[in-house]
Coordinates of C-alpha atoms and ligand atoms in Angstrom, one line a residue:
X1075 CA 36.0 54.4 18.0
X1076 CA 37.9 52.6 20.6
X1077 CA 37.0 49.1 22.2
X1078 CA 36.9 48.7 25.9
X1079 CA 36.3 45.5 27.7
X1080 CA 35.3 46.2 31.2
X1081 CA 34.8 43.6 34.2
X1082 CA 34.0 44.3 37.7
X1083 CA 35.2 41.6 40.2
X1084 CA 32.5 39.3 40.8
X1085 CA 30.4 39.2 43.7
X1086 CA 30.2 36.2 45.8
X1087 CA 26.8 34.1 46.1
X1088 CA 25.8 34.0 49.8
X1089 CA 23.8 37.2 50.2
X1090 CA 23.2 40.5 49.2
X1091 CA 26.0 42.7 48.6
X1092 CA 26.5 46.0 51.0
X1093 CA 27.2 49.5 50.0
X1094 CA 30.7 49.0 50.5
X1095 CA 31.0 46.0 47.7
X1096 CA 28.7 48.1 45.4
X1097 CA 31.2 51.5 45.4
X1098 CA 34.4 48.9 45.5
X1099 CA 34.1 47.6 42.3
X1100 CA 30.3 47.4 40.3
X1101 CA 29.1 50.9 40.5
X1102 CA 32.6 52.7 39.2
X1103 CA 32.9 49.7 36.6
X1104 CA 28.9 50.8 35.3
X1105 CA 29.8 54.6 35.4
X1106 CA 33.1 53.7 33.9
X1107 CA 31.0 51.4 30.8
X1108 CA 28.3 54.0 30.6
X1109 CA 30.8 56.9 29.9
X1110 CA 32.7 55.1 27.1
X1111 CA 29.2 54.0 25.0
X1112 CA 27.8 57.5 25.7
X1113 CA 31.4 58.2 23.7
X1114 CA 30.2 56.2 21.0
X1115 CA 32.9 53.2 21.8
X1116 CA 32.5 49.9 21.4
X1117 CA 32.0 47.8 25.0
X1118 CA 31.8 44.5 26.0
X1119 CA 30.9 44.9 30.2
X1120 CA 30.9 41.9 32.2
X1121 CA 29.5 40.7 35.7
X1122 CA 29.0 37.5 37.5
X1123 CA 28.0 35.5 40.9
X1124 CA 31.9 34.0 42.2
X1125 CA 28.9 30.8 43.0
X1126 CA 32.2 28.1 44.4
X1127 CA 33.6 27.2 47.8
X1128 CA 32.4 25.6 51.5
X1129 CA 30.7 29.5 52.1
X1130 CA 28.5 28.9 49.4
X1131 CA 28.1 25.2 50.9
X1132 CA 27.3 26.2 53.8
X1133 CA 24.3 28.9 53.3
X1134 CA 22.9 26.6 51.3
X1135 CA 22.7 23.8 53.9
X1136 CA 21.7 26.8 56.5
X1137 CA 18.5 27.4 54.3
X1138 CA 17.9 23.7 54.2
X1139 CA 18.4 23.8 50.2
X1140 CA 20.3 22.1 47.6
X1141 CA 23.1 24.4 46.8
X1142 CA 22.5 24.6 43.1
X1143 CA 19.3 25.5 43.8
X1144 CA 20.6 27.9 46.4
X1145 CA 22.9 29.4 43.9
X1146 CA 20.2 30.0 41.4
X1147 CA 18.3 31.5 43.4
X1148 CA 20.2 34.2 44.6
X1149 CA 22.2 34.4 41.5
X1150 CA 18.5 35.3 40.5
X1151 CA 18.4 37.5 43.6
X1152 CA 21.6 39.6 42.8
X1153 CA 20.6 39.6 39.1
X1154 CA 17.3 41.9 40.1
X1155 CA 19.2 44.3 42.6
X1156 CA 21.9 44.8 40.3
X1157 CA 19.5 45.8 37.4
X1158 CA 17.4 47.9 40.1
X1159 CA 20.7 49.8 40.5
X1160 CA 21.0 50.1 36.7
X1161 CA 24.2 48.6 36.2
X1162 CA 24.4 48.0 32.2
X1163 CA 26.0 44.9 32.6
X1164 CA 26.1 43.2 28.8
X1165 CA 26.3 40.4 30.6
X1166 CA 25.4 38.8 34.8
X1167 CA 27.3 35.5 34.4
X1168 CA 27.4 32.5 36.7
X1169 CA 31.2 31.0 37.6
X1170 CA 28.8 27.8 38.0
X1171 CA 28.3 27.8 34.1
X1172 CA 28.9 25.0 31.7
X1173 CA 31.3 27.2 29.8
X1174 CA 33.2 28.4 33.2
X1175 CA 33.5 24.7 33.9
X1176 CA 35.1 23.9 30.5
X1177 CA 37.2 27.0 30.3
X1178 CA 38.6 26.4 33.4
X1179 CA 39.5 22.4 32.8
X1180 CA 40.9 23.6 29.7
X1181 CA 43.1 26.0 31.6
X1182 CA 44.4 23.8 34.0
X1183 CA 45.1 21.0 31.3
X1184 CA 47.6 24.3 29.6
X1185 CA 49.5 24.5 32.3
X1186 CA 50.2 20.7 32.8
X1187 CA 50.7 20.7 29.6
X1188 CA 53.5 23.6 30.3
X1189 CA 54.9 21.7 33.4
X1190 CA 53.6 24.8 35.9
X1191 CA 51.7 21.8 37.7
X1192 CA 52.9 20.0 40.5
X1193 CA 50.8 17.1 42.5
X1194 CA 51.3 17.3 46.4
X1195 CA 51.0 14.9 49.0
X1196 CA 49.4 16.5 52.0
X1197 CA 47.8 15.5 55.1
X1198 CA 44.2 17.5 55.9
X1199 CA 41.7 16.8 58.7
X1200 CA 38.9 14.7 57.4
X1201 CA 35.8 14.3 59.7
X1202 CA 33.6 11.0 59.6
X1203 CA 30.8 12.8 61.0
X1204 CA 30.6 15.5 58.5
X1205 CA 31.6 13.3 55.8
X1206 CA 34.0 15.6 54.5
X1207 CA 37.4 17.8 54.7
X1208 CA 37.6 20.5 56.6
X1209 CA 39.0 23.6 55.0
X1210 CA 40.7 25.3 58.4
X1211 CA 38.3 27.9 58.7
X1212 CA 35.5 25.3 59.5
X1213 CA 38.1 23.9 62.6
X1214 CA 38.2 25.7 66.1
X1215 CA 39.7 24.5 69.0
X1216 CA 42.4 25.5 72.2
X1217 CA 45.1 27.8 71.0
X1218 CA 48.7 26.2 72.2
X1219 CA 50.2 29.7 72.2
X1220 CA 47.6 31.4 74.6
X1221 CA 44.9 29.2 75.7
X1222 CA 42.0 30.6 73.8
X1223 CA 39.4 28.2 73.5
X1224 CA 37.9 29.5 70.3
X1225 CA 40.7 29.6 68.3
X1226 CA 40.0 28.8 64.4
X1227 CA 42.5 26.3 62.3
X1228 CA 44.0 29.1 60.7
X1229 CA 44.7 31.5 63.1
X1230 CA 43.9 32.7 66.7
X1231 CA 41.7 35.6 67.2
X1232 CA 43.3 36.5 70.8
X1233 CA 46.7 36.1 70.6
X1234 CA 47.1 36.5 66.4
X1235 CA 49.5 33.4 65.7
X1236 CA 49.3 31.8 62.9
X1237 CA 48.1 28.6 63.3
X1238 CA 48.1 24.7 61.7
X1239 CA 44.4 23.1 62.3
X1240 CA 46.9 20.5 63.6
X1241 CA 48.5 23.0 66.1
X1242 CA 45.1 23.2 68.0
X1243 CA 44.0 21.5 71.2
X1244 CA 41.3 19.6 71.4
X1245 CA 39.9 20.6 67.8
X1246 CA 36.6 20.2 66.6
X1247 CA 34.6 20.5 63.4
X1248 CA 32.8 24.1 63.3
X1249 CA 29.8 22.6 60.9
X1250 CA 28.9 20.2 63.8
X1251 CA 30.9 20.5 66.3
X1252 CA 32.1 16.8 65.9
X1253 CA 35.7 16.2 67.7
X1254 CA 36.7 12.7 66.5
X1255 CA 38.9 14.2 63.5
X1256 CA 41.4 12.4 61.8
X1257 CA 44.3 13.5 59.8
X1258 CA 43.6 12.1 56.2
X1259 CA 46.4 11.8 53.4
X1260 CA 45.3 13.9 50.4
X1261 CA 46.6 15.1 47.0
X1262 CA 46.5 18.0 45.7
X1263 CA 47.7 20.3 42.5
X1264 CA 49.5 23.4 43.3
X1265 CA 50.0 25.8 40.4
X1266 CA 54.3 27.1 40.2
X1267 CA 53.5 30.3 40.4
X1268 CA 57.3 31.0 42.0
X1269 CA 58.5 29.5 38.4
X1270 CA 56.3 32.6 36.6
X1271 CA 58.0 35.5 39.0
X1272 CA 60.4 37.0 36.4
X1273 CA 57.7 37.0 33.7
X1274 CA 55.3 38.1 35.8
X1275 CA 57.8 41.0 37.2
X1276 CA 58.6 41.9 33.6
X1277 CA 54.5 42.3 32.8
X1278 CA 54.4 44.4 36.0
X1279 CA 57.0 46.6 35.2
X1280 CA 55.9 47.2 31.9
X1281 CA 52.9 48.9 33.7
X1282 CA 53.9 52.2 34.0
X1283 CA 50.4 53.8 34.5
X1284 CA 49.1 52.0 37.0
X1285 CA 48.3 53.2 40.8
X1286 CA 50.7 53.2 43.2
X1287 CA 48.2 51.0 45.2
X1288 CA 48.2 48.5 42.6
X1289 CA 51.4 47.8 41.4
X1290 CA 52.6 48.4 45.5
X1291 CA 50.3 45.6 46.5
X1292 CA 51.7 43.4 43.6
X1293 CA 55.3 43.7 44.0
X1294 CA 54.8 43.2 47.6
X1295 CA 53.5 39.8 47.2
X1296 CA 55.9 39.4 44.2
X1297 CA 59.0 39.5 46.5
X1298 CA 57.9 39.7 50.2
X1299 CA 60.1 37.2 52.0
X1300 CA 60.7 33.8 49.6
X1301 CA 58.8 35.8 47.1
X1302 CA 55.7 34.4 44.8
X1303 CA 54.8 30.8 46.3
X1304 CA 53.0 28.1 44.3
X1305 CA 49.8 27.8 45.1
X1306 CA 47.1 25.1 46.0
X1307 CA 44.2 25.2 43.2
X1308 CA 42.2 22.3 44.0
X1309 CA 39.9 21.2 47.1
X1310 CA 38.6 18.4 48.8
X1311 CA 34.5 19.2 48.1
X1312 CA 31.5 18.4 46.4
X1313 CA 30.7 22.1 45.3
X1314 CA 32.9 23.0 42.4
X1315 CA 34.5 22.3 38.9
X1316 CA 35.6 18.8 38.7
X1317 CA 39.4 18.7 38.4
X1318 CA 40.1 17.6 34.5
X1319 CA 43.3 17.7 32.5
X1320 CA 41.1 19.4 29.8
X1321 CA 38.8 17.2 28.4
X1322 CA 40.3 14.1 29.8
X1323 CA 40.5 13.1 33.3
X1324 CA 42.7 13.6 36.3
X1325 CA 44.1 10.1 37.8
X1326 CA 43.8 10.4 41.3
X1327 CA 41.7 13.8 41.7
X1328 CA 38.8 11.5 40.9
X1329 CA 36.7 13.4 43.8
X1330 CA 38.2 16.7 44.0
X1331 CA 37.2 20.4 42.6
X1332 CA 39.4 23.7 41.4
X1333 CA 39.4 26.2 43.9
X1334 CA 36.9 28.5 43.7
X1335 CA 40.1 30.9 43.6
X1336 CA 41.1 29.6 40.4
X1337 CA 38.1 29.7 38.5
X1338 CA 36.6 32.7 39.6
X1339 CA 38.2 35.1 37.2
X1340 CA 38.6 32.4 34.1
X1341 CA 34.7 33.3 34.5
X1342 CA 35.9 36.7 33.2
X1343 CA 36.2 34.8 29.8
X1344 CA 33.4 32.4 30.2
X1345 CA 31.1 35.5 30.7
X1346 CA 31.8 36.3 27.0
X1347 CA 31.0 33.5 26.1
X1348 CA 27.5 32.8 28.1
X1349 CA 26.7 36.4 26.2
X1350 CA 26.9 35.0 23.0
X1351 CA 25.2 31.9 24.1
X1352 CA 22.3 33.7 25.5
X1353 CA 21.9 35.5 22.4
X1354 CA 22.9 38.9 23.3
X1355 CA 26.3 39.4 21.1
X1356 CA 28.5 37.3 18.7
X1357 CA 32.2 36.1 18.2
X1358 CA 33.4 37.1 21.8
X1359 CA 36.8 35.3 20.9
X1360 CA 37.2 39.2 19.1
X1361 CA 37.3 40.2 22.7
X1362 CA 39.6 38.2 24.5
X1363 CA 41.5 36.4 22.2
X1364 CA 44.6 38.7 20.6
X1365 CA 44.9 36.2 17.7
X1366 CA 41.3 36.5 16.9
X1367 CA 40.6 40.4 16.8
X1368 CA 41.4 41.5 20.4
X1369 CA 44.8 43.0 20.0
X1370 CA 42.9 46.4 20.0
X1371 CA 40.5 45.9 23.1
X1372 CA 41.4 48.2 26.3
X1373 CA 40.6 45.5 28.9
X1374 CA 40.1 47.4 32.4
X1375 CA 39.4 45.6 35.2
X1376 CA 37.4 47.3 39.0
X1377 CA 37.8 45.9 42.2
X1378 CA 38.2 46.2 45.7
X1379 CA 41.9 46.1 47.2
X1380 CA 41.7 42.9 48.8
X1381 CA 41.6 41.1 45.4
X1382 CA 44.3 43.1 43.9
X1383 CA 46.7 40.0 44.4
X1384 CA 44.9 37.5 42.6
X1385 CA 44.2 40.3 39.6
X1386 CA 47.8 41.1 39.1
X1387 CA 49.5 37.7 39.8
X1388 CA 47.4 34.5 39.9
X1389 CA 44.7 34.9 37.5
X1390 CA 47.6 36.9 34.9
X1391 CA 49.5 33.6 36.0
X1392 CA 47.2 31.1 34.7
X1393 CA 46.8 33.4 31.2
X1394 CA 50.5 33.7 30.8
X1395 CA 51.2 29.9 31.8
X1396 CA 48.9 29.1 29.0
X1397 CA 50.8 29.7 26.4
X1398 CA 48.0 30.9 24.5
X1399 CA 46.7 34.4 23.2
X1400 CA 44.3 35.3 25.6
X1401 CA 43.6 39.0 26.5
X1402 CA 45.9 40.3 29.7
X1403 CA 44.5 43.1 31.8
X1404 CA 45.4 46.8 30.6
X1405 CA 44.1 48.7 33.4
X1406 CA 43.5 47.6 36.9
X1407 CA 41.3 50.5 38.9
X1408 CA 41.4 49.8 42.9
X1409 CA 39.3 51.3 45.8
X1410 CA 39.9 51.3 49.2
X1411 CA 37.1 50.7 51.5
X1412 CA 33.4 52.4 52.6
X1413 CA 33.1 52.6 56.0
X1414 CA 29.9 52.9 58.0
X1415 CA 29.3 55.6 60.2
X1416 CA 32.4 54.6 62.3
X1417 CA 32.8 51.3 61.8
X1418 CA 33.1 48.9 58.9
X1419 CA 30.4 47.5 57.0
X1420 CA 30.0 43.8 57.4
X1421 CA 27.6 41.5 55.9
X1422 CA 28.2 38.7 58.6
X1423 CA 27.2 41.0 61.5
X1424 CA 24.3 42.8 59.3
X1425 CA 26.6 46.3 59.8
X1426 CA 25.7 48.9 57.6
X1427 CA 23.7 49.7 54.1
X1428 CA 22.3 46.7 51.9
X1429 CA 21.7 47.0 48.6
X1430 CA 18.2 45.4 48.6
X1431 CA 17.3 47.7 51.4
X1432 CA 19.1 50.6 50.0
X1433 CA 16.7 50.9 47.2
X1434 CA 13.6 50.3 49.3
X1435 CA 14.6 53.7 50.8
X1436 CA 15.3 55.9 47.7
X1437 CA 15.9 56.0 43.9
X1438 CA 19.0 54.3 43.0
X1439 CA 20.2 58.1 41.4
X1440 CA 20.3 59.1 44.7
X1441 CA 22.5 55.9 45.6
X1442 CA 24.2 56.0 42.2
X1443 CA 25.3 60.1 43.2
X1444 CA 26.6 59.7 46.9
X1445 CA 28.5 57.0 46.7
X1446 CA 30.2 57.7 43.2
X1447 CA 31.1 61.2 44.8
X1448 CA 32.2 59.7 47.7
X1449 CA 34.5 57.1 46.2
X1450 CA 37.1 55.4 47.9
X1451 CA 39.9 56.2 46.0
X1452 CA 42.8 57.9 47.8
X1453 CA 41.6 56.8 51.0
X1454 CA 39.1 55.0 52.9
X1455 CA 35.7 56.6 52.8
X1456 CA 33.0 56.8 55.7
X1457 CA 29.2 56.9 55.1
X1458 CA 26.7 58.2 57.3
X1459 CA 23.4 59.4 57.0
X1460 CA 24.1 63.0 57.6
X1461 CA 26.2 63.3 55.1
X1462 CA 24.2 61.6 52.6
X1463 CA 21.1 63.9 53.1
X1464 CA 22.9 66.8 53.1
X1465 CA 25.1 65.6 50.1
X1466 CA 22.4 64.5 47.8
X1467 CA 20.0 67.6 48.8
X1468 CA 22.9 70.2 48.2
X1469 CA 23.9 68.7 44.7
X1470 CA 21.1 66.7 43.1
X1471 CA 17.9 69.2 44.5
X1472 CA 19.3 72.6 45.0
X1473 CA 21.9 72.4 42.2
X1474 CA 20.8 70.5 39.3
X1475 CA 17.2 69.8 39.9
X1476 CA 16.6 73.5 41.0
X1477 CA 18.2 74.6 37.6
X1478 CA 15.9 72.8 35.8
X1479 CA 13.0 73.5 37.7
X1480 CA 13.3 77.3 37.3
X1481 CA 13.9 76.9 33.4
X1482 CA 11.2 74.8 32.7
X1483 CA 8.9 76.8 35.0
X1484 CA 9.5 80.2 33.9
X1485 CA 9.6 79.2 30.0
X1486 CA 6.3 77.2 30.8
X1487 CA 4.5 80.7 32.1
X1488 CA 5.7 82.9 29.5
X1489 CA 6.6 81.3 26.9
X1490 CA 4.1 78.1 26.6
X1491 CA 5.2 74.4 26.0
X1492 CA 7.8 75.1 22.7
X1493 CA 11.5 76.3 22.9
X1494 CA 10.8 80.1 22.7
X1495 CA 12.3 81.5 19.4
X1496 CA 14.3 85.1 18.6
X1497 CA 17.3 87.2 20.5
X1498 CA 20.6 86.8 19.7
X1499 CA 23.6 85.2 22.9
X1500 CA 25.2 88.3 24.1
X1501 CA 28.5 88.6 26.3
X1502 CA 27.5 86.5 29.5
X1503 CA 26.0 83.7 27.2
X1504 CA 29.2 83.4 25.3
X1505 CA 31.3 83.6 28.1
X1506 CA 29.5 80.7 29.8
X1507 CA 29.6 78.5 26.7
X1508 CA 33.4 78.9 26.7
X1509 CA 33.6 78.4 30.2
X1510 CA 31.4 75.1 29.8
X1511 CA 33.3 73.7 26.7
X1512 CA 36.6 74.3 29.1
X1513 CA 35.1 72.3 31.4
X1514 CA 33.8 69.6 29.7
X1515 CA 37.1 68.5 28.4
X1516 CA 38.1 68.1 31.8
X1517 CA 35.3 66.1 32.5
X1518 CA 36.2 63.8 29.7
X1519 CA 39.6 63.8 30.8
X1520 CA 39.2 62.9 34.2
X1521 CA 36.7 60.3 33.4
X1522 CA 38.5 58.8 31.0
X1523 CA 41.3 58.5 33.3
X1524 CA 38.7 57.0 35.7
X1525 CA 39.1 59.8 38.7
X1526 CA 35.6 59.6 40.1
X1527 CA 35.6 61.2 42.7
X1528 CA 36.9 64.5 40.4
X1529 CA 34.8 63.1 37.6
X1530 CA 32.1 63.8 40.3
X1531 CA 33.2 67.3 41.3
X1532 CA 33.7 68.4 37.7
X1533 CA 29.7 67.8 36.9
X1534 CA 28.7 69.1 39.9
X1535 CA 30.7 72.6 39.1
X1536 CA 28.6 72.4 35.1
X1537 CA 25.9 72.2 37.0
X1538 CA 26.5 75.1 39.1
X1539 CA 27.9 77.3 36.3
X1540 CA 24.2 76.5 35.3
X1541 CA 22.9 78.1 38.1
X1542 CA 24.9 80.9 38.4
X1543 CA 24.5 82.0 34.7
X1544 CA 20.9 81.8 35.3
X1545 CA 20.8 84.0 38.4
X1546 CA 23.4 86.5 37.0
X1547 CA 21.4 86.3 33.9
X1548 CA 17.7 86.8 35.7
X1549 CA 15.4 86.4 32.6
X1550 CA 12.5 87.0 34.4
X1551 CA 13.5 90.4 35.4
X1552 CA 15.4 90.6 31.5
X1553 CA 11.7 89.3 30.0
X1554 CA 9.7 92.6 31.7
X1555 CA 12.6 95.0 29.3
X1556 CA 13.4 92.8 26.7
X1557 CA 11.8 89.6 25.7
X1558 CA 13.9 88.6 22.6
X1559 CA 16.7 88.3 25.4
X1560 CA 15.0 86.9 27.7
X1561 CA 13.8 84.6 25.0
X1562 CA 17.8 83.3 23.9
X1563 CA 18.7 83.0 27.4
X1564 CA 16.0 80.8 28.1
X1565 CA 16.6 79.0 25.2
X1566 CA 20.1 78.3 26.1
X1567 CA 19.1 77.1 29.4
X1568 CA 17.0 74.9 27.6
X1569 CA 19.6 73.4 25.8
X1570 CA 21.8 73.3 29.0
X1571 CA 19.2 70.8 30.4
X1572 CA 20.3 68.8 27.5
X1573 CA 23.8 69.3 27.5
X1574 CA 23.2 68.4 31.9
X1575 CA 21.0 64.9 31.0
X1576 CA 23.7 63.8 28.5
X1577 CA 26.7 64.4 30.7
X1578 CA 25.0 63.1 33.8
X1579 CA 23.6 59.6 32.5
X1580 CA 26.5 58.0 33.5
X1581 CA 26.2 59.0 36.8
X1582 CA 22.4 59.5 37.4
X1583 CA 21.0 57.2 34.2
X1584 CA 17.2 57.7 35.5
X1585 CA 17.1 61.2 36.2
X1586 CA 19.3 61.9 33.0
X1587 CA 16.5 59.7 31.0
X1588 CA 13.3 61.9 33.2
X1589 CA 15.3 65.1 31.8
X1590 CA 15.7 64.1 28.3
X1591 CA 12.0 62.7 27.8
X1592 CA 10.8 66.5 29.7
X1593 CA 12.5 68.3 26.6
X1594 CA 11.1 65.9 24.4
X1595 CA 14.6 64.7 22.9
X1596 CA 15.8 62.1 21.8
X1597 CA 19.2 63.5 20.9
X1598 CA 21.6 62.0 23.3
X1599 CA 24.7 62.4 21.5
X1600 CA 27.7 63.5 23.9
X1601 CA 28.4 67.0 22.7
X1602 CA 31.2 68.0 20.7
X1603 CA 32.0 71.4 22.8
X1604 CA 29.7 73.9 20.8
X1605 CA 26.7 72.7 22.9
Ligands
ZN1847 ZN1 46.2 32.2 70.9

């Protein structure tokens, strides 16, 4: 038995999540986690809400709430449609937590401890009206290179420069529109990330089976120009974990918060440990601490390739930094992105599939099936709604479900309700167990080596060798000459519909569990290759 800790990249608080988020990181995580404890492993999966940051600031004041009520509720929002999609989190944290907010002090007061802290003096534009900073998203105002009036703090849409919220003309505050911004004197800590880019080159090197995607995306930002930069981890808001030196305070970042960047992942962790606080497992130091039983957990981490950097470099910077024996990532799995039907999906325009809508429509199998075999993995993927119909008819109706529906028909009518005894497997049965057990080990490979996408196409083809036996095979034309034979090959059928509900629960978990409760079983053990 092997252990596997699995986390998906956590899903930020202000709304429902899109198709696009739910194939980038949660749904291949869940098929990942359901695969290894249908092996009989040991896992430990985690989720959470990412609940930090102005974003999360500002839907709350948009829906006139406070915005910890805000975040429970759609934490409790998110919880619900990630449970209606069946994904077996052991565990749908909160970065908001009590033991998030601890972890992460402790964290930072690590690597001040280890010098890899360094305060900066900065100046940031403060508005009176507001009553707060401005991060430089929240500033528009005239671009000096090209005149666009609209241009944000950070950069302008029209003519792409890179901007300063000081650069702009005539700025103004994009929360309410308030112009009489001043320039404000502010400190701030900056983790010395640049001091960590040998040792974070070495632990990047050492990764010799990772994507090319990943570790291309890493060394990029590892030596790019000046190479790794230090980084600012704290912000001037209300919303967030108060800056601490561990358990002691922080002269002079009195008012200030980490950046939701910087505690996002510690929540990784702090997940563990809201499981064994909720009462759902015990000592979950044995999972991410290598001096207290986790030097043999596989930790394998799913996400989208936008957060690649921040999985291989900052939050593996703040581990190393610490000096202590916490659990690095083993295995980082990255997708490329969903589009929709031409476009992009995009959850501030309202572009494309949402998840609460998506099961509204149809079972989440259906979901669960298309988008797992249309993964995002070599390339970008498109959905449209063609190509779902036709997919999940072709595969899930007129493959599997016809399989099972002929079997269970045609034993019904001639044999009654019990798996019809006598016969003996000739040639073609034997043939197709071989062909089956050759099969299934590459299944196991390929989804132990997290290929979905051929994962996908592997099941499919059991499925079909299903069919074809069974139409080569005919037993109800072999049942008029010789019911003993017809009798073993409907037998074996039988037991494929097994062999097909164990297989496919990590893919299709409600129609797997329909499947296995039709042949009255309760034998879900993976098979060992002799059916
Ligand atoms: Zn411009």
């Amino acid at each position: 038995m092997t252990r596997h800790l699995i986390t998906s990249a956590i899903p930020y608080i202000n709304g429902v999540k899109h198709l696009g988020n739910l194939i980038g990181s949660q749904l291949p995580a869940d098929l990942f986690a359901r695969y290894q404890r249908a092996r009989g492993n040991e896992v430990l999966f985690l989720c959470a809400t990412d609940e930090h940051g102005t974003p999360a600031e500002l839907a709350a004041a948009k829906a006139g709430k406070p915005v910890a009520e805000y975040c429970a509720e759609l934490h409790a929002i998110q919880a619900k449609i990630a449970n209606g999609f069946r994904l077996s989190f052991d565990h749908f944290g909160r970065s908001s937590s009590p033991q998030n907010q601890k972890l992460t002090q402790y964290f930072a007061g690590k690597l001040a401890d280890a010098n890899l802290i360094r305060e900066v003096q900065e100046t940031q534009m403060y508005s009176p009206t507001d009553g707060r900073y401005l991060p430089d998203r929240y500033i528009e105002g005239t671009c000096p290179n090209c005149g666009f009036e609209d241009a944000r703090g950070d950069q302008c849409d029209e003519c792409t420069k890179q901007l300063d919220p000081a650069d702009l003309i005539n700025p103004r505050s994009t929360i309410s529109g308030a112009t009489d911004l001043e320039r404000r004197l502010t400190k701030h800590l900056y983790l010395r990330q640049s001091q960590m880019r040998d040792q974070l080159q070495t632990w990047i090197d050492g990764k010799t089976d990772w994507p090319l995607l990943t570790v291309s995306i890493a060394k990029k930002w590892l030596n790019d120009g000046d190479g790794l930069q230090d980084r600012g981890i704290t912000r001037d808001l209300n919303w967030g974990i108060p800056v601490r030196k561990g358990e002691d305070p922080w002269p002079g970042m009195e008012d200030k918060v980490f950046y939701v960047w910087f505690d996002a992942p510690i929540e990784y962790i702090a997940c563990a440990q809201e499981w064994q606080d909720a009462g759902k497992g015990s000592d979950w130091q044995r999972w991410w601490r290598t001096d207290k039983g986790a030097q043999d957990v596989t930790y394998t981490q799913f996400m989208g390739k936008d957060n690649v950097p921040f999985h291989t470099l900052s939050f593996p910077a703040t581990i190393l930094g610490s000096g202590a024996a916490w659990k690095l990532v083993d295995y980082i799995k990255s997708f490329n992105y969903l589009n929709y039907d031409g476009g992009q999906f995009s959850t501030s325009r309202g572009r494309g599939v949402f998840m609460d809508q998506a099961l509204e429509i149809l079972p989440a199998d259906y979901w669960r099936w298309w988008l797992l075999s249309h993964a995002p993995e070599s390339s970008d993927a498109e959905f449209t709604w063609e190509n779902f119909q036709a997919s999940v008819n072709k595969d899930l109706a007129d493959v599997l479900g016809n399989f099972v529906s002929r079997v269970t028909k045609f034993c019904r009518s001639k044999f009654g309700e019990a798996v019809p005894e006598g016969g003996s497997l000739g040639p073609e049965e034997k043939q197709l167990i071989a062909d089956l057990t050759a099969r299934l080990r590459m299944y196991e490979d390929l989804m132990e080596r997290m290929e979905v996408r051929k994962s996908a196409a592997e099941l499919r083809a059991i499925w079909v060798a299903g069919n074809e036996y069974l139409q080569n095979a005919a037993p109800w034309a072999t049942f008029k000459t010789d019911p003993e034979k017809a009798a073993a090959q409907i037998r074996l059928a039988l037991n494929l519909i097994r062999f097909y509900a164990v297989l496919s629960s990590p893919f299709i978990p409600d129609a797997s569990a329909t499947l296995m409760t039709a042949m009255q079983s309760s034998d879900d053990r993976w098979p060992d290759g002799e059916n």
